[in-house]
PDB file of C-alpha atoms in Angstrom:
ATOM      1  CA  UNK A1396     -22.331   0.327   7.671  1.00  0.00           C
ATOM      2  CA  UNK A1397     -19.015  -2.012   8.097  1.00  0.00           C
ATOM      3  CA  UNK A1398     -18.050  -5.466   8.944  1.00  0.00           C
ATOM      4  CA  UNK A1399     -17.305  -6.145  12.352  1.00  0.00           C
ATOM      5  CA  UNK A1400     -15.829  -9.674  13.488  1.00  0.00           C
ATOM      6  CA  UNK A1401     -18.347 -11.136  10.332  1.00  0.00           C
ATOM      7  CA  UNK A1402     -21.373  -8.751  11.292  1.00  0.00           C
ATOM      8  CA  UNK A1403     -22.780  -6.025   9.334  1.00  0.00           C
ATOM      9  CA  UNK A1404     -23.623  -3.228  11.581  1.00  0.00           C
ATOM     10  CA  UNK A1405     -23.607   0.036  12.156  1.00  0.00           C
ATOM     11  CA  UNK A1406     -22.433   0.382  15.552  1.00  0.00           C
ATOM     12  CA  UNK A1407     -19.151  -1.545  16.562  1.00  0.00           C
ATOM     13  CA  UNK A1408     -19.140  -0.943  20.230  1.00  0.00           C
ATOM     14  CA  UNK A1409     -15.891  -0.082  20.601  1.00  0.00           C
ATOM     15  CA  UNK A1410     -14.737   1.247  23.310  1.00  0.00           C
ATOM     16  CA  UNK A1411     -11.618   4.110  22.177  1.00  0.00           C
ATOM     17  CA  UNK A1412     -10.942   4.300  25.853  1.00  0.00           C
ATOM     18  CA  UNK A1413      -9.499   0.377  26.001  1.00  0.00           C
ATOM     19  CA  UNK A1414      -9.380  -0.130  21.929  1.00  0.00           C
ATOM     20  CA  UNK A1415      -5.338  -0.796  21.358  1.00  0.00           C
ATOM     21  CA  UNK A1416      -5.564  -0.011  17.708  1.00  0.00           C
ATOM     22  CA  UNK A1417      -6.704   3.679  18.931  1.00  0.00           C
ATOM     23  CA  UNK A1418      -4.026   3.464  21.786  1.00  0.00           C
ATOM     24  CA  UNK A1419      -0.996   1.807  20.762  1.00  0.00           C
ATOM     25  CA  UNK A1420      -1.352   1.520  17.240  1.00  0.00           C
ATOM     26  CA  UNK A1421      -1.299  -2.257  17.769  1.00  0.00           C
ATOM     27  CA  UNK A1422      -3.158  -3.295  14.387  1.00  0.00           C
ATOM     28  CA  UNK A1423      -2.315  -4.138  10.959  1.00  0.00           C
ATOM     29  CA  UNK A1424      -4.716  -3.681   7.845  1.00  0.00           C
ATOM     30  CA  UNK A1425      -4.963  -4.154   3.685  1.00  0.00           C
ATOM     31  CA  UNK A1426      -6.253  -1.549   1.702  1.00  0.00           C
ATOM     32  CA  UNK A1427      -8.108  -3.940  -1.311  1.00  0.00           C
ATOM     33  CA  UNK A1428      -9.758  -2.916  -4.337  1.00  0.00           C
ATOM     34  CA  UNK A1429     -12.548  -4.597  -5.400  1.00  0.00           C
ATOM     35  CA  UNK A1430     -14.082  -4.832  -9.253  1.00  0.00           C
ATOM     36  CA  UNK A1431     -17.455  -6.720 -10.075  1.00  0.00           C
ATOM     37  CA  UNK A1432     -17.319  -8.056  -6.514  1.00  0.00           C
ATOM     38  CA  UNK A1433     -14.210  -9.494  -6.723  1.00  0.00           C
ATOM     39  CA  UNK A1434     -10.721  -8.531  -4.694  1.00  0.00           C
ATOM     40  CA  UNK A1435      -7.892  -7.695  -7.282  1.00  0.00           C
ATOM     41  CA  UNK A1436      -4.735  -9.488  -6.144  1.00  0.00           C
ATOM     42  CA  UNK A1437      -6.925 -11.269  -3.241  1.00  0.00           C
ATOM     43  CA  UNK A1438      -4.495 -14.547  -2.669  1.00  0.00           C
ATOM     44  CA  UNK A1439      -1.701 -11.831  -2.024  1.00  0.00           C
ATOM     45  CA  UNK A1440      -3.286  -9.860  -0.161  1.00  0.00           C
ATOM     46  CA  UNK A1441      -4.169 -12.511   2.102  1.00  0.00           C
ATOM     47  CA  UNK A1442      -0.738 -14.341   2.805  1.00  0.00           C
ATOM     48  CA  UNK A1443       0.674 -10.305   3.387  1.00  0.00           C
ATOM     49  CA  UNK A1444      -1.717 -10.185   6.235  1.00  0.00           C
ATOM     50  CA  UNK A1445      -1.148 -13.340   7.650  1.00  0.00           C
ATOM     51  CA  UNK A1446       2.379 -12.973   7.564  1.00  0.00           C
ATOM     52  CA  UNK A1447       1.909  -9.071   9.145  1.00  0.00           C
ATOM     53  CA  UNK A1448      -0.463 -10.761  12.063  1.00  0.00           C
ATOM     54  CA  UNK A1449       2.712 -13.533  12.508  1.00  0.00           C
ATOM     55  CA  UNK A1450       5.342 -10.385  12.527  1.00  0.00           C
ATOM     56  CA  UNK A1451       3.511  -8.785  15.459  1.00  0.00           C
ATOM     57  CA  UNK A1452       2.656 -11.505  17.511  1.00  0.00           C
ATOM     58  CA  UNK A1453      -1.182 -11.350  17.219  1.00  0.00           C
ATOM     59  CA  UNK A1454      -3.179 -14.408  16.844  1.00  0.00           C
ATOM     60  CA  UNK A1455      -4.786 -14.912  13.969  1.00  0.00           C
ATOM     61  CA  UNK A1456      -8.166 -16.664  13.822  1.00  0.00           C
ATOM     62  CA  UNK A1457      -8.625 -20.222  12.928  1.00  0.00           C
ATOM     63  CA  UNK A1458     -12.010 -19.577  10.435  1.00  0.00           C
ATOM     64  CA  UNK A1459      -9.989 -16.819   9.080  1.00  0.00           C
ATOM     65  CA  UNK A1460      -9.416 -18.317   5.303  1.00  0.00           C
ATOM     66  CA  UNK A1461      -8.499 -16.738   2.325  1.00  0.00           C
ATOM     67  CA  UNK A1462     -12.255 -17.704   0.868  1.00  0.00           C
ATOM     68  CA  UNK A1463     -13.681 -16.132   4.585  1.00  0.00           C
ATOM     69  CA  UNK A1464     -11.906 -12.760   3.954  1.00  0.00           C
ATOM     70  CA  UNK A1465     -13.655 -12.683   0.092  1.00  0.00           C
ATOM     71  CA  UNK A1466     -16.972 -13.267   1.222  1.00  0.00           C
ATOM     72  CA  UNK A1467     -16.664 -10.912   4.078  1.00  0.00           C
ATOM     73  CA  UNK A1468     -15.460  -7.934   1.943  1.00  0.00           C
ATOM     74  CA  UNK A1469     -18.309  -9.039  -1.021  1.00  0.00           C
ATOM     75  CA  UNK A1470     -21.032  -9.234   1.831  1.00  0.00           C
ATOM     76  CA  UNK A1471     -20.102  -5.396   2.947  1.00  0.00           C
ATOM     77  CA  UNK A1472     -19.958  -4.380  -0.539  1.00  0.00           C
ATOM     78  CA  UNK A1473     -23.009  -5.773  -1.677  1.00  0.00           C
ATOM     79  CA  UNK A1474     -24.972  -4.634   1.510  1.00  0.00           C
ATOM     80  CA  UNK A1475     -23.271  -0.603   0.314  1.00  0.00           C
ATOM     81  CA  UNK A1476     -24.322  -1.432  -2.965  1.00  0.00           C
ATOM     82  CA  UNK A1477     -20.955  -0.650  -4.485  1.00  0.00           C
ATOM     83  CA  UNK A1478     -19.634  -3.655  -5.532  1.00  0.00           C
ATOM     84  CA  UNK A1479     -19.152  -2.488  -8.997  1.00  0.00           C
ATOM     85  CA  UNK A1480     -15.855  -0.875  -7.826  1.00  0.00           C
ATOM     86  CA  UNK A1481     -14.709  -0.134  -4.525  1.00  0.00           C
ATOM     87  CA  UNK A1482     -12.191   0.451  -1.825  1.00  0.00           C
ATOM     88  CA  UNK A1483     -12.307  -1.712   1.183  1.00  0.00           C
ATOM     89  CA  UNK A1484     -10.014  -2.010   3.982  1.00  0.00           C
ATOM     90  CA  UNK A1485      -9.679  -4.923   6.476  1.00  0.00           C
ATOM     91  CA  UNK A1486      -8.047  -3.379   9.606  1.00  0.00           C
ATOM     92  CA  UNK A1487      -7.002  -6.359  12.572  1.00  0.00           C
ATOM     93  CA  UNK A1488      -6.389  -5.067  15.855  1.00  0.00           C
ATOM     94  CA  UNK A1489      -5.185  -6.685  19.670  1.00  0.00           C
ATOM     95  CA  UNK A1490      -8.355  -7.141  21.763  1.00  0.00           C
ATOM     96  CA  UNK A1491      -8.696  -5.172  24.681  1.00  0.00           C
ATOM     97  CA  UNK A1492      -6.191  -5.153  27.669  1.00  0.00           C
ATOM     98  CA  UNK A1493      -2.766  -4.510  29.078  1.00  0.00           C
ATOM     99  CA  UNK A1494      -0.800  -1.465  28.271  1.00  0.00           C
ATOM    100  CA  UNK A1495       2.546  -1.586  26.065  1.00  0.00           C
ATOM    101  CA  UNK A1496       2.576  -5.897  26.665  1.00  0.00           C
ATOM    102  CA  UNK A1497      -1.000  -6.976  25.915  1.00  0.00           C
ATOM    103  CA  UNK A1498      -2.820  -9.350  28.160  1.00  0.00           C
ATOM    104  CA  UNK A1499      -4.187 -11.172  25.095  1.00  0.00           C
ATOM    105  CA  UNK A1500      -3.065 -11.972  21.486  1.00  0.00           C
ATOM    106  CA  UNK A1501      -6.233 -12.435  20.463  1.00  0.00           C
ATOM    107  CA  UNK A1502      -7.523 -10.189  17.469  1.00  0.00           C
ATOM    108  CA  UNK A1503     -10.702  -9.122  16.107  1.00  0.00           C
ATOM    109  CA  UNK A1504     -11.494  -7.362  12.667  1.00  0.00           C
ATOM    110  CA  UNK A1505     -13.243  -4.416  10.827  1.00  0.00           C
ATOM    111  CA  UNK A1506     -14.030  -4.072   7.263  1.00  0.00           C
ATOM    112  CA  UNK A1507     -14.646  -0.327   5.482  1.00  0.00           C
ATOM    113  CA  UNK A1508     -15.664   0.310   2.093  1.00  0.00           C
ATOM    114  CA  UNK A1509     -16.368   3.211   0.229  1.00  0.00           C
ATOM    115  CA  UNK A1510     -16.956   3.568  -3.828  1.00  0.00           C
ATOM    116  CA  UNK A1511     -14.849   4.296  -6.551  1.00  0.00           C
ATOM    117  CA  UNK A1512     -15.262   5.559 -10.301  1.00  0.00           C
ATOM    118  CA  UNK A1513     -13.097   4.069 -11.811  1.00  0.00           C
ATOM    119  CA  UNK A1514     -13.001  -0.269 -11.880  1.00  0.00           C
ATOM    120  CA  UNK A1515     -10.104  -0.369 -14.004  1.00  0.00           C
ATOM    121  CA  UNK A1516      -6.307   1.399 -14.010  1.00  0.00           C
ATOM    122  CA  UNK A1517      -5.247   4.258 -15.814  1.00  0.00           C
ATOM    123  CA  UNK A1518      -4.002   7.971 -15.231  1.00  0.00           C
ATOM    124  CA  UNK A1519      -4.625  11.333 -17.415  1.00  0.00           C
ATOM    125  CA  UNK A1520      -1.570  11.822 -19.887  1.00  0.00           C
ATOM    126  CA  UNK A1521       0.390  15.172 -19.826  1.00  0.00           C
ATOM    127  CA  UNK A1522      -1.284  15.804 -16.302  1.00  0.00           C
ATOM    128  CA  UNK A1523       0.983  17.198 -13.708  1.00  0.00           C
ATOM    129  CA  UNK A1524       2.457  15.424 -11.046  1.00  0.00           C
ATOM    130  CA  UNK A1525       5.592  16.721  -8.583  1.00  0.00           C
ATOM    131  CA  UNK A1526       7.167  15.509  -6.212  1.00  0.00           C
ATOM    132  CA  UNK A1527      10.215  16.019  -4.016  1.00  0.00           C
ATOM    133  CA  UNK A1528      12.137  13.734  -0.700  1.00  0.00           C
ATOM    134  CA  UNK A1529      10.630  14.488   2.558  1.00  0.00           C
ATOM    135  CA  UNK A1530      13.837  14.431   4.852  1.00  0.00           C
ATOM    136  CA  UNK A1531      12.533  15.184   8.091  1.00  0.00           C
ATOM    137  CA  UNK A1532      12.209  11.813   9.286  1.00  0.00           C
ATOM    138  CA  UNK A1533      13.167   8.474   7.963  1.00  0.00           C
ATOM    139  CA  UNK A1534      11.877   4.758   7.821  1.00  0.00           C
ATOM    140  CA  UNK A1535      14.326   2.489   9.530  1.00  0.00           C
ATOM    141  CA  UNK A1536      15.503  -0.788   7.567  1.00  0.00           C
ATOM    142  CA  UNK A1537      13.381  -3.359   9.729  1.00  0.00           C
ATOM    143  CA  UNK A1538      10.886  -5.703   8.909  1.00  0.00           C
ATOM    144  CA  UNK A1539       8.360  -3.816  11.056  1.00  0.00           C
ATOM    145  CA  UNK A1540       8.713  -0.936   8.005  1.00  0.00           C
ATOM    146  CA  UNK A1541       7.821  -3.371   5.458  1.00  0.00           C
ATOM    147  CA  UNK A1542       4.125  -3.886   6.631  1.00  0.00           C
ATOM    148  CA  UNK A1543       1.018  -2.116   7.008  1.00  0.00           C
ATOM    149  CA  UNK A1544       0.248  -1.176  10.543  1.00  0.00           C
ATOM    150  CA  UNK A1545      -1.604   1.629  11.552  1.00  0.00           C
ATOM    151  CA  UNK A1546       1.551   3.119  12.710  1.00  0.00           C
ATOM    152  CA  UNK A1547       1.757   6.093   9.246  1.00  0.00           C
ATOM    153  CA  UNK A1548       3.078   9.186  11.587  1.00  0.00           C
ATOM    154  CA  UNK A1549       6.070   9.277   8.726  1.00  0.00           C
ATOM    155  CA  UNK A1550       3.698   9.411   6.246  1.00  0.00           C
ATOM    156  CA  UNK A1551       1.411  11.581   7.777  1.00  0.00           C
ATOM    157  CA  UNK A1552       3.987  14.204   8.734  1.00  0.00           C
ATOM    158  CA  UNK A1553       5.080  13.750   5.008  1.00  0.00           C
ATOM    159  CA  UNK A1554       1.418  13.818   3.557  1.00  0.00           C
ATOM    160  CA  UNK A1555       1.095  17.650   5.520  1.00  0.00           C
ATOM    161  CA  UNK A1556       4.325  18.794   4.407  1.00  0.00           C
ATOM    162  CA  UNK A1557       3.372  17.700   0.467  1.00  0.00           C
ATOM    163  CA  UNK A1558       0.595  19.950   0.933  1.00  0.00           C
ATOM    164  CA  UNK A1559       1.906  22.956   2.434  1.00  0.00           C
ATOM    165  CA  UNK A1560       4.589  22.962  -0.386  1.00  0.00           C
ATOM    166  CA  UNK A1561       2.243  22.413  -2.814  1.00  0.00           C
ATOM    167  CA  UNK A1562       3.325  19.090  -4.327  1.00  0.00           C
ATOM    168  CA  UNK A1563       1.494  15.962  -5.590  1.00  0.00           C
ATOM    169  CA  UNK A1564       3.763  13.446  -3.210  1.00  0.00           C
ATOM    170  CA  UNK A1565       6.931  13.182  -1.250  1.00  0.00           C
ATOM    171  CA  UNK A1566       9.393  10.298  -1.448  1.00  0.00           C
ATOM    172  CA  UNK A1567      10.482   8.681   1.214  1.00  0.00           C
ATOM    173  CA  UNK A1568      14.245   7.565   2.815  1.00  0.00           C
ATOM    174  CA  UNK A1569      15.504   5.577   4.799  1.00  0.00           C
ATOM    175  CA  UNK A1570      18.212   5.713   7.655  1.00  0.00           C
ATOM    176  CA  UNK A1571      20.603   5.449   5.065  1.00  0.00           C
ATOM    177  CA  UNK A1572      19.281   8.415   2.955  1.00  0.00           C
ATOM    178  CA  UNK A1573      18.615   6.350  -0.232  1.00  0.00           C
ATOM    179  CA  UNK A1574      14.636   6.571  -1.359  1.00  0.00           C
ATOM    180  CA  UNK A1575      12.521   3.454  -0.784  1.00  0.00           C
ATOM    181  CA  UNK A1576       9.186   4.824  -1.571  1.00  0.00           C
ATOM    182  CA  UNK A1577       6.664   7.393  -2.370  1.00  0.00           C
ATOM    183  CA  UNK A1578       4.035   8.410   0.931  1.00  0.00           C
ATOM    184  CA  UNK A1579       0.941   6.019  -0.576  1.00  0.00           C
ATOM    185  CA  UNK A1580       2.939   3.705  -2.863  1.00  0.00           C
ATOM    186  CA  UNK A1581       6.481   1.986  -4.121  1.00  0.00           C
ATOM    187  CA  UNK A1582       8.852   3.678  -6.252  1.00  0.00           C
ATOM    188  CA  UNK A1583      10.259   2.428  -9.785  1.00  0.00           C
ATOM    189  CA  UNK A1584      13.006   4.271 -11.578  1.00  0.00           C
ATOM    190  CA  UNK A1585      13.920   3.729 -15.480  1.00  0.00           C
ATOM    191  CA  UNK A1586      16.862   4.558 -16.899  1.00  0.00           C
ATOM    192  CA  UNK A1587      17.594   3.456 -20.244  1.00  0.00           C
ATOM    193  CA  UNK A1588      16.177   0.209 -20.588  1.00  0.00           C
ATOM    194  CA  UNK A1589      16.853  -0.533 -16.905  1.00  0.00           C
ATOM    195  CA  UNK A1590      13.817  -0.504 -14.568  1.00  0.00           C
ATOM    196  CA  UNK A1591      15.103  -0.663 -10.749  1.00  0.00           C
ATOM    197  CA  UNK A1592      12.689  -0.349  -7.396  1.00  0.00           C
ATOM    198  CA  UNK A1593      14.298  -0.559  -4.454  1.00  0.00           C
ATOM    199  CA  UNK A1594      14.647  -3.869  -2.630  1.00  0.00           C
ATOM    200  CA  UNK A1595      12.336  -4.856   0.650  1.00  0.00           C
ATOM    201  CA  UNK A1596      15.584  -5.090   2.514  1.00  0.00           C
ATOM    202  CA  UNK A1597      16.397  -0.931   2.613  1.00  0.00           C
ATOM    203  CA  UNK A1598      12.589  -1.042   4.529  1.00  0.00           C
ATOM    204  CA  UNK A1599      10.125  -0.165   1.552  1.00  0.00           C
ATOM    205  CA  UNK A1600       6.186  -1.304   1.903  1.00  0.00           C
ATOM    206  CA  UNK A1601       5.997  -5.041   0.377  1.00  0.00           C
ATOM    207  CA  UNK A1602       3.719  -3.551  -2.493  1.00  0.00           C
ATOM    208  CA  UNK A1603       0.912  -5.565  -3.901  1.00  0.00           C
ATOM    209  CA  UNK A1604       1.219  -3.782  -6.526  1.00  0.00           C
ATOM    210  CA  UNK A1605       4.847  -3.603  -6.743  1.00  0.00           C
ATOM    211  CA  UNK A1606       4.587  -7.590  -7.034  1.00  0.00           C
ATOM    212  CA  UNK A1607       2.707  -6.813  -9.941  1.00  0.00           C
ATOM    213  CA  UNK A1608       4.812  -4.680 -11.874  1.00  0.00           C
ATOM    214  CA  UNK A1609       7.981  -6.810 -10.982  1.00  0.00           C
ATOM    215  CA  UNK A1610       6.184  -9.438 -12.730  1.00  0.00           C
ATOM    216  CA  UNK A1611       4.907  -7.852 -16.194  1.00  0.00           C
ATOM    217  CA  UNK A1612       8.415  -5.997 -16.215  1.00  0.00           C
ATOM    218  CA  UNK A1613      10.154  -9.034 -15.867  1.00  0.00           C
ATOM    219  CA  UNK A1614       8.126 -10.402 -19.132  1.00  0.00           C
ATOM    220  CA  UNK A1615       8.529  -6.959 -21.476  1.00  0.00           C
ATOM    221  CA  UNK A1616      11.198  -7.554 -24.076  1.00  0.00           C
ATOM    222  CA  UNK A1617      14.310  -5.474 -23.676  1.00  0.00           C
ATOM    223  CA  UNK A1618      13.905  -4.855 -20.244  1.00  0.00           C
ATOM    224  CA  UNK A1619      16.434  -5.123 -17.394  1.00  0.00           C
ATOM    225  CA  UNK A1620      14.767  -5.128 -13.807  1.00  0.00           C
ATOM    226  CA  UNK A1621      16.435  -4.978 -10.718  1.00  0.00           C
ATOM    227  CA  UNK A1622      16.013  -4.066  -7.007  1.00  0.00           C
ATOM    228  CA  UNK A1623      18.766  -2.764  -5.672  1.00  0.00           C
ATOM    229  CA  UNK A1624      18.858   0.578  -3.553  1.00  0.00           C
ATOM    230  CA  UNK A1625      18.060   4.116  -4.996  1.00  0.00           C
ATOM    231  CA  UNK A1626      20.331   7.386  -4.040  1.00  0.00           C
ATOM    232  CA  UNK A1627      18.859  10.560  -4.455  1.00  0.00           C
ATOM    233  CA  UNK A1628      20.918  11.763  -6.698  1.00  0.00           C
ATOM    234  CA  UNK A1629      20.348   9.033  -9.613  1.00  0.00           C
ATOM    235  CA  UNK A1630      16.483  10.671  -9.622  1.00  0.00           C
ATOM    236  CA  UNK A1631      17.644  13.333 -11.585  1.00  0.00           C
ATOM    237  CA  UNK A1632      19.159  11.220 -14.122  1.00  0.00           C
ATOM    238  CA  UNK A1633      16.072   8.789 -14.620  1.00  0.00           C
ATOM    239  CA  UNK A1634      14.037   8.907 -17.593  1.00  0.00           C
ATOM    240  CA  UNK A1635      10.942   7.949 -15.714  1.00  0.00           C
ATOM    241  CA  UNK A1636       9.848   7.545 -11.997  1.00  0.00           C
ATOM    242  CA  UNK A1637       6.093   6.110 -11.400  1.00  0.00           C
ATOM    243  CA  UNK A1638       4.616   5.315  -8.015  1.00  0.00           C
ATOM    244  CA  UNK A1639       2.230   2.518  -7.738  1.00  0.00           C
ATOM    245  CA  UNK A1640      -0.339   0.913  -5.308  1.00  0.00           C
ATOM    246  CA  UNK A1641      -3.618  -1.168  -5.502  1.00  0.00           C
ATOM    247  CA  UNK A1642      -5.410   1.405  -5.930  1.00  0.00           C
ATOM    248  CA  UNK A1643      -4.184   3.761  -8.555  1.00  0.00           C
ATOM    249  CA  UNK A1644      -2.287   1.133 -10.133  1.00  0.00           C
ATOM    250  CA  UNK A1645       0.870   3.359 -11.548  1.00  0.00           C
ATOM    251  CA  UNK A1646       0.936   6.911 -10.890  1.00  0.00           C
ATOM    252  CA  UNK A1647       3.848   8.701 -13.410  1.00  0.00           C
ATOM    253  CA  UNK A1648       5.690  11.283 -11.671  1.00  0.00           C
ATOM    254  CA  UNK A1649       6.523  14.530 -14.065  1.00  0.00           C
ATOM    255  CA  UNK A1650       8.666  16.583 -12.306  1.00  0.00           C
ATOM    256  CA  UNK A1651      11.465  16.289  -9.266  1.00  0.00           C
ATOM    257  CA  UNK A1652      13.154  19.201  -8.175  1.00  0.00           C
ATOM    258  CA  UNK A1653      13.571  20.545 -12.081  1.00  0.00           C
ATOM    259  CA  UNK A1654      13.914  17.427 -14.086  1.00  0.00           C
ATOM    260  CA  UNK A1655      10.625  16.566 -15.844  1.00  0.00           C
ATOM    261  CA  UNK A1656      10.062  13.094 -17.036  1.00  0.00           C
ATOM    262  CA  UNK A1657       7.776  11.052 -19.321  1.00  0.00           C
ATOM    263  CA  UNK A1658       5.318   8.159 -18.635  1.00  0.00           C
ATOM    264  CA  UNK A1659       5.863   5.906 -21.642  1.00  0.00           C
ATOM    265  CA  UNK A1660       6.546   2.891 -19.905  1.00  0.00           C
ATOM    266  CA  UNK A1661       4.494   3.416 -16.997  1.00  0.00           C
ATOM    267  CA  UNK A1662       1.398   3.609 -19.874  1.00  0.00           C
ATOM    268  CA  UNK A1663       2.656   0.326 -21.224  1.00  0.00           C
ATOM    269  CA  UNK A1664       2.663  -1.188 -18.099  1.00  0.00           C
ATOM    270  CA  UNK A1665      -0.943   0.039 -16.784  1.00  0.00           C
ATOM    271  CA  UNK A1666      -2.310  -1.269 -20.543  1.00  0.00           C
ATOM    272  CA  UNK A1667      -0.488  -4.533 -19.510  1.00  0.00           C
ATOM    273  CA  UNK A1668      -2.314  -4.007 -16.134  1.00  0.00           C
ATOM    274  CA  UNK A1669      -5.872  -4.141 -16.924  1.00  0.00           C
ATOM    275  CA  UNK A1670      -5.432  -6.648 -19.271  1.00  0.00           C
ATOM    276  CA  UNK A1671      -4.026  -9.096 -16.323  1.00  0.00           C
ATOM    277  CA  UNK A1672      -7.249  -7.848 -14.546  1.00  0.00           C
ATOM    278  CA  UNK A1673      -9.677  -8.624 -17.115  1.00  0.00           C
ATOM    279  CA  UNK A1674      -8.225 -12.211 -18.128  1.00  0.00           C
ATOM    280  CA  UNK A1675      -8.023 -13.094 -13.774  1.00  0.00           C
TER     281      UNK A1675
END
């Protein structure tokens, strides 16, 4: 069962021969977690789709609210009967017509959902986690890079080539060869007591999550944050790396290339986390 344009239903009707989503790629979406029927971080999720729908030109509707998308994503949930904890994603697409220019701006909506174990943050210490850059293509610095379309053949690509070689993840870089992200997530690097994740300028995903962290980092006593851009080659001198995204949270990465690192701050920060969660 999904949502379709405010309907539950199990058939959407769409046609994949006219659909532009399917054909161009011309949609935009949220991935949103939801715990005890409520969406996590819902206001900003909201204003980083509206401003996505503004970027590419598709019209957004008028009953589309902040308080419409809850209820939407709480009706689906409830109707799954997994509103205890789960994933849900809100996908926007063009309507139907025209080729590369569209005849209409007009947009229409799906929801998804599907369960998940876990309601609140965390990640198993002294587990495993590699990583290494994926350098066969790049994300350009452009403000299309910094939203979520359906357009992921980078991370895709990147997603196969993780697997065939075996690793957890791959970061990501940019035309300029410094790192901007992880495949499913931003990228935070601490060295010292400096904690830096690359700005939204060098063409990174503007994280949810990363919004987050920037926050409760920005509050932790003898920390210096920044955003400023990340060469591959100050990796290796990091004490930590950690990935996050609204789903996992904060992901620590243990190994790149053969440095290992720890997770110490990236466990203070998840604790710091779920207690944001619980008192919102």
């Amino acid at each position: 069962m999904i949502n379709y344009n405010g309907n539950l239903t199990e058939n959407t009707n769409i046609s994949v021969e006219q659909n532009r989503g399917f054909l161009y790629g011309d949609a935009v979406f949220e991935t949103l977690k939801v715990v005890d029927g409520k969406i996590l971080f819902a206001e900003d999720h909201y204003f980083r789709l509206m401003a996505s729908m503004r970027i590419v030109r598709m019209e957004i509707p008028m009953y589309f609210t902040m308080e419409y998308m809850e209820e939407q994503v709480k009706n689906l949930a409830n109707a799954l009967n997994i509103s205890a904890s789960c994933r849900a994603r809100l996908t926007f697409f063009r309507k139907s017509g025209g080729f590369y220019l569209p005849t209409t701006n007009d947009s229409e909506f799906i929801i998804t959902a599907e369960a998940l174990q876990e309601p609140l943050y965390s990640f198993t210490e002294n587990s495993t986690y590699e990583v290494d850059l994926f350098k066969d293509f790049y994300v350009t610095k452009q403000l299309l890079s910094t939203i979520k379309s359906t357009n992921k053949m980078v991370q895709i690509t990147g997603s196969i080539f993780a697997h065939e070689n075996g690793l957890d993840n791959c970061l990501l870089i940019n035309d300029e060869k410094n790192v901007i992200e992880a495949l499913q997530g931003n990228i935070f690097m601490l060295k010292g007591k400096k904690l830096v994740t690359p700005p939204i300028t060098d063409g990174c995903l503007n994280g949810i999550m990363r919004k987050q962290i920037l926050a409760i980092a920005r509050k932790t006593e003898g920390l210096d944050v920044s955003e400023e851009s990340i060469s591959p080659f100050e990796l290796q001198k990091a004490d930590e790396i950690f990935i996050t995204n609204v789903i996992k949270g904060v992901q620590p990465i243990t190994k790149y290339r053969k440095k290992e690192y720890g997770s110490t701050l990236a466990s203070e920060l998840i604790k710091k986390l779920n207690v944001l969660i619980r008192l919102g």
